[in-house]
Tab-separated table of N, CA, C and O in Angstrom:
chain	number	residue	atom	x	y	z
A	816	MET	N	-21.034	-6.650	-22.441
A	816	MET	CA	-19.922	-6.026	-21.785
A	816	MET	C	-18.692	-5.665	-22.609
A	816	MET	O	-18.194	-6.387	-23.274
A	817	LYS	N	-18.310	-4.353	-22.407
A	817	LYS	CA	-17.224	-4.015	-23.239
A	817	LYS	C	-15.858	-4.610	-22.785
A	817	LYS	O	-15.890	-5.227	-21.762
A	818	LYS	N	-15.080	-4.630	-23.755
A	818	LYS	CA	-13.576	-5.321	-23.544
A	818	LYS	C	-12.927	-4.856	-22.422
A	818	LYS	O	-12.436	-5.578	-21.675
A	819	ASP	N	-12.924	-3.495	-22.137
A	819	ASP	CA	-12.271	-2.789	-21.253
A	819	ASP	C	-13.002	-3.191	-19.719
A	819	ASP	O	-12.185	-3.562	-18.736
A	820	LYS	N	-14.188	-3.440	-19.737
A	820	LYS	CA	-14.991	-3.825	-18.416
A	820	LYS	C	-14.470	-5.209	-18.143
A	820	LYS	O	-14.222	-5.615	-16.866
A	821	LYS	N	-14.391	-6.035	-19.040
A	821	LYS	CA	-14.024	-7.497	-18.843
A	821	LYS	C	-12.717	-7.601	-18.262
A	821	LYS	O	-12.180	-8.198	-17.495
A	822	ILE	N	-11.786	-6.613	-18.917
A	822	ILE	CA	-10.372	-6.602	-18.238
A	822	ILE	C	-10.214	-6.245	-17.082
A	822	ILE	O	-9.690	-6.866	-16.066
A	823	VAL	N	-11.119	-5.274	-16.536
A	823	VAL	CA	-11.168	-4.783	-15.321
A	823	VAL	C	-11.656	-5.604	-14.425
A	823	VAL	O	-11.105	-5.861	-13.208
A	824	VAL	N	-12.856	-6.330	-14.579
A	824	VAL	CA	-13.349	-7.258	-13.831
A	824	VAL	C	-12.492	-8.541	-13.634
A	824	VAL	O	-12.338	-9.006	-12.447
A	825	THR	N	-11.724	-8.833	-14.568
A	825	THR	CA	-10.868	-9.984	-14.618
A	825	THR	C	-9.557	-9.555	-13.588
A	825	THR	O	-9.202	-10.264	-12.618
A	826	LEU	N	-9.135	-8.500	-13.858
A	826	LEU	CA	-8.177	-7.928	-12.784
A	826	LEU	C	-8.414	-7.834	-11.546
A	826	LEU	O	-7.745	-8.223	-10.599
A	827	LEU	N	-9.656	-7.443	-11.224
A	827	LEU	CA	-10.133	-7.317	-9.842
A	827	LEU	C	-10.338	-8.695	-9.253
A	827	LEU	O	-10.136	-8.809	-8.075
A	828	ILE	N	-10.857	-9.661	-9.925
A	828	ILE	CA	-11.062	-10.996	-9.457
A	828	ILE	C	-9.517	-11.388	-9.078
A	828	ILE	O	-9.315	-12.161	-8.047
A	829	ILE	N	-8.601	-11.255	-9.882
A	829	ILE	CA	-7.307	-11.844	-9.590
A	829	ILE	C	-6.655	-11.230	-8.428
A	829	ILE	O	-5.919	-11.795	-7.534
A	830	VAL	N	-6.985	-9.935	-8.291
A	830	VAL	CA	-6.290	-9.160	-7.023
A	830	VAL	C	-6.910	-9.677	-5.692
A	830	VAL	O	-6.490	-9.948	-4.813
A	831	ILE	N	-8.343	-9.862	-5.829
A	831	ILE	CA	-8.928	-10.477	-4.710
A	831	ILE	C	-8.630	-11.830	-4.399
A	831	ILE	O	-8.246	-12.174	-3.242
A	832	LEU	N	-8.335	-12.786	-5.425
A	832	LEU	CA	-7.852	-14.028	-5.156
A	832	LEU	C	-6.425	-14.006	-4.568
A	832	LEU	O	-6.003	-14.737	-3.630
A	833	THR	N	-5.544	-13.145	-5.236
A	833	THR	CA	-4.280	-13.016	-4.555
A	833	THR	C	-4.025	-12.590	-3.155
A	833	THR	O	-3.281	-13.078	-2.230
A	834	VAL	N	-5.179	-11.678	-2.775
A	834	VAL	CA	-4.971	-11.122	-1.415
A	834	VAL	C	-5.807	-12.179	-0.340
A	834	VAL	O	-5.077	-12.420	0.637
A	835	PHE	N	-6.826	-12.819	-0.738
A	835	PHE	CA	-7.514	-13.856	0.114
A	835	PHE	C	-7.047	-15.097	0.101
A	835	PHE	O	-7.267	-15.926	0.979
A	836	THR	N	-6.567	-15.824	-1.057
A	836	THR	CA	-6.065	-17.143	-1.102
A	836	THR	C	-5.191	-17.527	0.016
A	836	THR	O	-5.590	-18.521	0.592
A	837	PRO	N	-4.042	-16.765	0.252
A	837	PRO	CA	-3.200	-17.187	1.387
A	837	PRO	C	-3.761	-17.324	2.619
A	837	PRO	O	-3.557	-18.042	3.509
A	838	LEU	N	-4.774	-16.572	3.060
A	838	LEU	CA	-5.448	-16.704	4.334
A	838	LEU	C	-6.252	-17.898	4.471
A	838	LEU	O	-6.195	-18.487	5.550
A	839	PHE	N	-6.812	-18.530	3.407
A	839	PHE	CA	-7.411	-19.805	3.489
A	839	PHE	C	-6.468	-20.968	3.297
A	839	PHE	O	-6.657	-22.102	3.827
A	840	ILE	N	-5.473	-20.859	2.590
A	840	ILE	CA	-4.450	-22.006	2.275
A	840	ILE	C	-3.519	-22.193	3.545
A	840	ILE	O	-3.412	-23.437	4.085
A	841	LEU	N	-3.150	-21.059	3.983
A	841	LEU	CA	-1.991	-20.983	5.104
A	841	LEU	C	-2.845	-20.674	6.383
A	841	LEU	O	-2.672	-19.360	7.047
A	842	LYS	N	-3.856	-21.495	6.738
A	842	LYS	CA	-4.532	-21.132	7.977
A	842	LYS	C	-3.656	-20.819	9.415
A	842	LYS	O	-4.068	-19.902	10.119
A	843	ASN	N	-2.836	-21.506	9.524
A	843	ASN	CA	-2.123	-21.161	10.827
A	843	ASN	C	-0.663	-20.501	10.720
A	843	ASN	O	-0.156	-20.565	11.595
A	844	ALA	N	-0.671	-19.832	9.705
A	844	ALA	CA	0.482	-19.112	9.517
A	844	ALA	C	0.594	-17.783	10.162
A	844	ALA	O	-0.623	-17.070	10.225
A	845	LYS	N	1.638	-17.112	10.364
A	845	LYS	CA	1.549	-15.953	11.087
A	845	LYS	C	1.910	-14.920	10.146
A	845	LYS	O	3.063	-14.987	9.355
A	846	PHE	N	0.992	-13.829	9.811
A	846	PHE	CA	1.505	-12.679	8.867
A	846	PHE	C	1.904	-11.533	9.563
A	846	PHE	O	0.856	-10.836	10.089
A	847	GLY	N	3.062	-11.456	9.724
A	847	GLY	CA	3.762	-10.265	10.365
A	847	GLY	C	4.375	-9.319	9.450
A	847	GLY	O	4.310	-9.620	8.175
A	848	GLY	N	4.702	-8.248	9.896
A	848	GLY	CA	5.138	-6.980	9.053
A	848	GLY	C	6.722	-7.306	8.769
A	848	GLY	O	7.308	-8.331	9.531
A	849	SER	N	7.263	-6.550	7.973
A	849	SER	CA	8.668	-7.002	7.626
A	849	SER	C	9.456	-6.380	8.662
A	849	SER	O	10.806	-6.779	8.780
A	850	ASP	N	9.223	-5.242	9.425
A	850	ASP	CA	9.941	-4.590	10.569
A	850	ASP	C	10.193	-5.787	11.615
A	850	ASP	O	11.302	-5.954	12.208
A	851	ASN	N	9.003	-6.379	12.120
A	851	ASN	CA	9.263	-7.551	13.120
A	851	ASN	C	10.099	-8.630	12.430
A	851	ASN	O	11.084	-9.320	13.124
A	852	ALA	N	10.034	-8.989	11.182
A	852	ALA	CA	10.966	-10.160	10.550
A	852	ALA	C	12.353	-9.809	10.651
A	852	ALA	O	13.166	-10.392	10.895
A	853	GLY	N	12.464	-8.326	10.288
A	853	GLY	CA	13.755	-7.931	10.272
A	853	GLY	C	14.654	-7.833	11.485
A	853	GLY	O	15.517	-8.238	11.700
A	854	SER	N	13.762	-7.466	12.612
A	854	SER	CA	14.187	-7.416	13.886
A	854	SER	C	14.567	-8.870	14.424
A	854	SER	O	15.670	-9.066	15.018
A	855	THR	N	13.577	-9.707	14.243
A	855	THR	CA	14.087	-10.983	14.652
A	855	THR	C	15.114	-11.587	13.993
A	855	THR	O	15.938	-12.238	14.570
A	856	MET	N	15.416	-11.318	12.673
A	856	MET	CA	16.749	-11.812	11.927
A	856	MET	C	17.836	-11.313	12.610
A	856	MET	O	18.912	-12.132	12.848
A	857	ILE	N	18.008	-9.906	12.820
A	857	ILE	CA	19.051	-9.058	13.306
A	857	ILE	C	19.217	-10.017	14.788
A	857	ILE	O	20.469	-10.006	15.041
A	858	GLU	N	18.376	-10.039	15.711
A	858	GLU	CA	18.544	-10.716	16.860
A	858	GLU	C	19.104	-12.041	16.720
A	858	GLU	O	20.009	-12.516	17.496
A	859	ASN	N	18.647	-12.881	15.643
A	859	ASN	CA	19.195	-14.315	15.438
A	859	ASN	C	20.846	-14.113	15.110
A	859	ASN	O	21.415	-14.998	15.332
A	860	ILE	N	21.031	-13.076	14.345
A	860	ILE	CA	22.403	-13.097	13.769
A	860	ILE	C	23.454	-12.440	14.841
A	860	ILE	O	24.519	-12.906	15.147
A	861	ASN	N	22.889	-11.403	15.574
A	861	ASN	CA	23.738	-10.835	16.602
A	861	ASN	C	22.946	-10.173	17.806
A	861	ASN	O	22.244	-9.293	17.678
A	862	ASN	N	22.939	-10.951	18.812
A	862	ASN	CA	22.299	-10.470	20.134
A	862	ASN	C	22.627	-9.185	20.648
A	862	ASN	O	21.662	-8.592	21.340
A	863	GLU	N	23.744	-8.926	20.443
A	863	GLU	CA	24.137	-7.716	21.153
A	863	GLU	C	24.146	-6.278	20.280
A	863	GLU	O	24.602	-5.353	20.569
A	864	TYR	N	23.424	-6.406	19.089
A	864	TYR	CA	23.221	-5.467	18.383
A	864	TYR	C	22.348	-4.312	18.982
A	864	TYR	O	21.289	-4.706	19.518
A	865	GLU	N	22.659	-2.998	18.844
A	865	GLU	CA	21.906	-1.934	19.368
A	865	GLU	C	21.629	-1.002	18.116
A	865	GLU	O	22.609	-0.778	17.370
A	866	PRO	N	20.435	-0.646	17.942
A	866	PRO	CA	20.048	0.124	16.724
A	866	PRO	C	21.062	1.650	16.900
A	866	PRO	O	21.178	2.117	18.035
A	867	TRP	N	21.382	2.021	15.626
A	867	TRP	CA	22.228	3.133	15.710
A	867	TRP	C	21.423	4.374	15.463
A	867	TRP	O	21.780	5.704	15.424
A	868	PHE	N	20.086	4.284	15.304
A	868	PHE	CA	19.254	5.390	14.936
A	868	PHE	C	17.727	5.179	15.728
A	868	PHE	O	17.543	4.051	15.776
A	869	THR	N	17.343	6.383	16.174
A	869	THR	CA	16.120	6.442	16.947
A	869	THR	C	15.272	7.302	16.161
A	869	THR	O	15.726	8.498	15.771
A	870	PRO	N	14.022	6.876	15.714
A	870	PRO	CA	13.228	7.761	15.020
A	870	PRO	C	13.009	9.057	15.595
A	870	PRO	O	12.854	9.224	16.789
A	871	ILE	N	12.843	10.218	14.883
A	871	ILE	CA	12.676	11.720	15.660
A	871	ILE	C	11.686	11.737	16.313
A	871	ILE	O	11.669	12.304	17.534
A	872	LEU	N	10.466	11.126	15.770
A	872	LEU	CA	9.250	11.302	16.853
A	872	LEU	C	9.256	10.519	17.954
A	872	LEU	O	8.642	11.021	19.052
A	873	GLU	N	9.941	9.272	18.161
A	873	GLU	CA	10.231	8.678	19.353
A	873	GLU	C	10.899	9.517	20.298
A	873	GLU	O	10.826	9.385	21.383
A	874	LYS	N	11.944	10.218	19.820
A	874	LYS	CA	12.645	10.946	20.573
A	874	LYS	C	11.930	12.283	21.095
A	874	LYS	O	11.940	12.508	22.318
A	875	ALA	N	11.167	12.704	20.281
A	875	ALA	CA	10.242	13.825	20.748
A	875	ALA	C	9.183	13.463	21.825
A	875	ALA	O	9.011	14.197	22.622
A	876	ILE	N	8.614	12.409	21.693
A	876	ILE	CA	7.778	12.011	22.708
A	876	ILE	C	8.193	11.060	23.984
A	876	ILE	O	7.593	10.627	24.880
A	877	GLY	N	9.463	10.789	23.881
A	877	GLY	CA	10.207	9.914	24.789
A	877	GLY	C	9.798	8.357	24.814
A	877	GLY	O	9.920	7.993	25.837
A	878	GLY	N	9.429	7.753	23.745
A	878	GLY	CA	9.113	6.456	23.735
A	878	GLY	C	8.505	6.181	22.431
A	878	GLY	O	8.490	7.061	21.306
A	879	GLU	N	8.115	4.902	22.374
A	879	GLU	CA	7.486	4.213	21.118
A	879	GLU	C	6.060	4.685	21.047
A	879	GLU	O	5.432	5.243	21.972
A	880	LEU	N	5.568	4.940	19.887
A	880	LEU	CA	4.349	5.355	19.605
A	880	LEU	C	3.395	4.184	19.669
A	880	LEU	O	3.615	2.994	19.563
A	881	PRO	N	2.234	4.438	20.263
A	881	PRO	CA	1.179	3.490	20.823
A	881	PRO	C	0.872	2.974	19.279
A	881	PRO	O	0.783	3.642	18.287
A	882	GLY	N	0.258	1.609	19.295
A	882	GLY	CA	-0.072	0.846	18.210
A	882	GLY	C	-1.088	1.607	17.450
A	882	GLY	O	-1.082	1.690	16.123
A	883	GLU	N	-2.099	2.211	18.024
A	883	GLU	CA	-3.062	2.847	17.196
A	883	GLU	C	-2.672	4.064	16.451
A	883	GLU	O	-3.257	4.508	15.383
A	884	VAL	N	-1.735	4.746	17.105
A	884	VAL	CA	-1.252	6.014	16.483
A	884	VAL	C	-0.444	5.423	15.180
A	884	VAL	O	-0.536	6.043	13.970
A	885	GLU	N	0.404	4.446	15.274
A	885	GLU	CA	1.070	3.935	14.336
A	885	GLU	C	0.164	3.323	13.051
A	885	GLU	O	0.289	3.879	11.841
A	886	SER	N	-0.980	2.881	13.443
A	886	SER	CA	-1.964	2.344	12.483
A	886	SER	C	-2.600	3.679	11.653
A	886	SER	O	-2.824	3.568	10.539
A	887	LEU	N	-2.893	4.572	12.640
A	887	LEU	CA	-3.372	5.906	12.144
A	887	LEU	C	-2.237	6.639	10.931
A	887	LEU	O	-2.966	6.878	9.936
A	888	PHE	N	-1.052	6.473	11.401
A	888	PHE	CA	-0.092	7.263	10.450
A	888	PHE	C	-0.046	6.307	9.205
A	888	PHE	O	0.059	6.834	7.952
A	889	PHE	N	-0.027	4.946	9.244
A	889	PHE	CA	-0.083	4.088	8.145
A	889	PHE	C	-1.297	4.262	7.279
A	889	PHE	O	-1.236	4.375	5.916
A	890	CYS	N	-2.519	4.515	7.945
A	890	CYS	CA	-3.756	4.669	7.211
A	890	CYS	C	-3.675	6.048	6.399
A	890	CYS	O	-4.061	6.112	5.261
A	891	LEU	N	-3.117	6.968	7.068
A	891	LEU	CA	-3.090	8.373	6.362
A	891	LEU	C	-2.113	8.244	5.211
A	891	LEU	O	-2.310	9.044	4.137
A	892	GLN	N	-0.970	7.594	5.489
A	892	GLN	CA	0.089	7.311	4.407
A	892	GLN	C	-0.573	6.814	3.223
A	892	GLN	O	-0.647	7.164	1.951
A	893	THR	N	-1.345	5.790	3.430
A	893	THR	CA	-2.023	5.014	2.311
A	893	THR	C	-3.177	5.984	1.665
A	893	THR	O	-3.154	5.862	0.405
A	894	ALA	N	-4.016	6.675	2.484
A	894	ALA	CA	-4.876	7.520	1.895
A	894	ALA	C	-4.271	8.756	1.039
A	894	ALA	O	-4.856	9.093	-0.026
A	895	ILE	N	-3.229	9.126	1.589
A	895	ILE	CA	-2.590	10.141	0.679
A	895	ILE	C	-2.116	9.558	-0.622
A	895	ILE	O	-2.277	9.993	-1.685
A	896	GLY	N	-1.499	8.351	-0.632
A	896	GLY	CA	-1.019	7.765	-1.635
A	896	GLY	C	-2.111	7.331	-2.810
A	896	GLY	O	-1.961	7.740	-3.932
A	897	VAL	N	-3.313	6.899	-2.199
A	897	VAL	CA	-4.322	6.657	-2.945
A	897	VAL	C	-5.031	7.934	-3.754
A	897	VAL	O	-5.316	7.854	-4.776
A	898	GLY	N	-4.923	8.922	-3.029
A	898	GLY	CA	-5.497	10.026	-3.385
A	898	GLY	C	-4.622	10.764	-4.554
A	898	GLY	O	-5.212	11.172	-5.488
A	899	ILE	N	-3.231	10.688	-4.444
A	899	ILE	CA	-2.504	11.074	-5.330
A	899	ILE	C	-2.734	10.304	-6.696
A	899	ILE	O	-2.808	10.780	-7.848
A	900	ILE	N	-2.722	9.080	-6.608
A	900	ILE	CA	-2.997	8.072	-7.703
A	900	ILE	C	-4.115	8.443	-8.348
A	900	ILE	O	-4.389	8.504	-9.515
A	901	ALA	N	-5.285	8.542	-7.715
A	901	ALA	CA	-6.551	8.807	-8.140
A	901	ALA	C	-6.608	10.263	-8.748
A	901	ALA	O	-7.226	10.191	-10.079
A	902	PHE	N	-6.026	11.221	-8.354
A	902	PHE	CA	-5.984	12.507	-8.981
A	902	PHE	C	-5.281	12.331	-10.273
A	902	PHE	O	-5.870	12.911	-11.466
A	903	TYR	N	-4.028	11.795	-10.347
A	903	TYR	CA	-3.480	11.608	-11.722
A	903	TYR	C	-4.286	10.704	-12.661
A	903	TYR	O	-4.388	11.028	-13.911
A	904	MET	N	-4.989	9.647	-12.082
A	904	MET	CA	-5.830	8.981	-13.218
A	904	MET	C	-6.877	9.813	-13.622
A	904	MET	O	-7.229	9.709	-14.796
A	905	GLY	N	-7.510	10.526	-12.621
A	905	GLY	CA	-8.699	11.214	-13.123
A	905	GLY	C	-8.357	12.461	-14.123
A	905	GLY	O	-9.027	12.577	-15.022
A	906	ARG	N	-7.082	12.932	-13.824
A	906	ARG	CA	-6.451	13.964	-14.681
A	906	ARG	C	-6.370	13.360	-16.144
A	906	ARG	O	-6.604	13.921	-17.157
A	907	MET	N	-5.772	12.236	-16.152
A	907	MET	CA	-5.282	11.482	-17.275
A	907	MET	C	-6.641	11.237	-18.090
A	907	MET	O	-6.846	11.463	-19.456
A	908	TYR	N	-7.764	10.741	-17.634
A	908	TYR	CA	-8.945	10.375	-18.077
A	908	TYR	C	-9.494	11.566	-18.763
A	908	TYR	O	-10.062	11.647	-19.856
A	909	GLU	N	-9.611	12.552	-17.841
A	909	GLU	CA	-10.239	13.956	-18.278
A	909	GLU	C	-9.537	14.522	-19.474
A	909	GLU	O	-9.984	15.065	-20.584
A	910	ARG	N	-8.232	14.467	-19.425
A	910	ARG	CA	-7.384	14.871	-20.713
A	910	ARG	C	-7.661	14.218	-21.697
A	910	ARG	O	-7.836	14.840	-22.948
A	911	LYS	N	-7.876	12.784	-21.815
A	911	LYS	CA	-8.156	12.004	-22.890
A	911	LYS	C	-9.466	12.309	-23.445
A	911	LYS	O	-9.905	12.429	-24.602
A	912	ARG	N	-10.557	12.465	-22.420
A	912	ARG	CA	-11.883	12.700	-22.920
A	912	ARG	C	-12.096	14.017	-23.697
A	912	ARG	O	-12.853	14.200	-24.569
A	913	LEU	N	-11.285	15.063	-23.078
A	913	LEU	CA	-11.364	16.253	-23.715
A	913	LEU	C	-10.557	16.404	-25.181
A	913	LEU	O	-11.103	16.998	-25.872
A	914	GLY	N	-9.572	15.584	-25.100
A	914	GLY	CA	-9.150	15.425	-26.447
A	914	GLY	C	-9.767	14.774	-27.473
A	914	GLY	O	-9.802	15.433	-28.680
A	915	LYS	N	-10.688	13.834	-27.072
A	915	LYS	CA	-11.440	13.264	-28.017
A	915	LYS	C	-12.784	14.280	-28.495
A	915	LYS	O	-13.122	14.342	-29.546
A	916	GLU	N	-13.175	15.046	-27.320
A	916	GLU	CA	-14.240	16.080	-27.720
A	916	GLU	C	-13.695	17.024	-28.608
A	916	GLU	O	-14.486	17.680	-29.513
A	917	GLU	N	-12.607	17.795	-28.618
A	917	GLU	CA	-11.998	18.586	-29.531
A	917	GLU	C	-11.953	17.918	-30.731
A	917	GLU	O	-12.073	18.586	-31.792
A	918	GLU	N	-11.417	16.778	-30.959
A	918	GLU	CA	-11.431	16.110	-32.302
A	918	GLU	C	-12.790	15.974	-32.992
A	918	GLU	O	-12.897	16.138	-34.177
A	919	ASP	N	-13.906	15.785	-32.063
A	919	ASP	CA	-15.254	15.744	-32.712
A	919	ASP	C	-15.717	17.001	-33.022
A	919	ASP	O	-16.584	16.904	-33.978
A	920	LEU	N	-15.434	18.074	-32.687
A	920	LEU	CA	-15.783	19.458	-32.994
A	920	LEU	C	-15.290	19.698	-34.313
A	920	LEU	O	-14.892	19.814	-35.281
């Protein structure tokens, strides 16, 4: 196995352990989002606080987005981000590969 493959496999194992270890160690923990944690903290600090901004989309539809739609937007955002990163990584790889081919000629 080449040195690069060993590094990639090692990093993938570390990422997988980092993601799944808390799920097994902290079995009764609640894994919530930062939005909920922030809202709870604000309510603890000041019960009379009223948000000064309403998202544009919530104003347009006259209420909050359903959870499924929020999840859809989150997935789309993730997919677009991954696509951009993969595009640039592929572009850098091809640029490096083509540079080596020109040196060999």
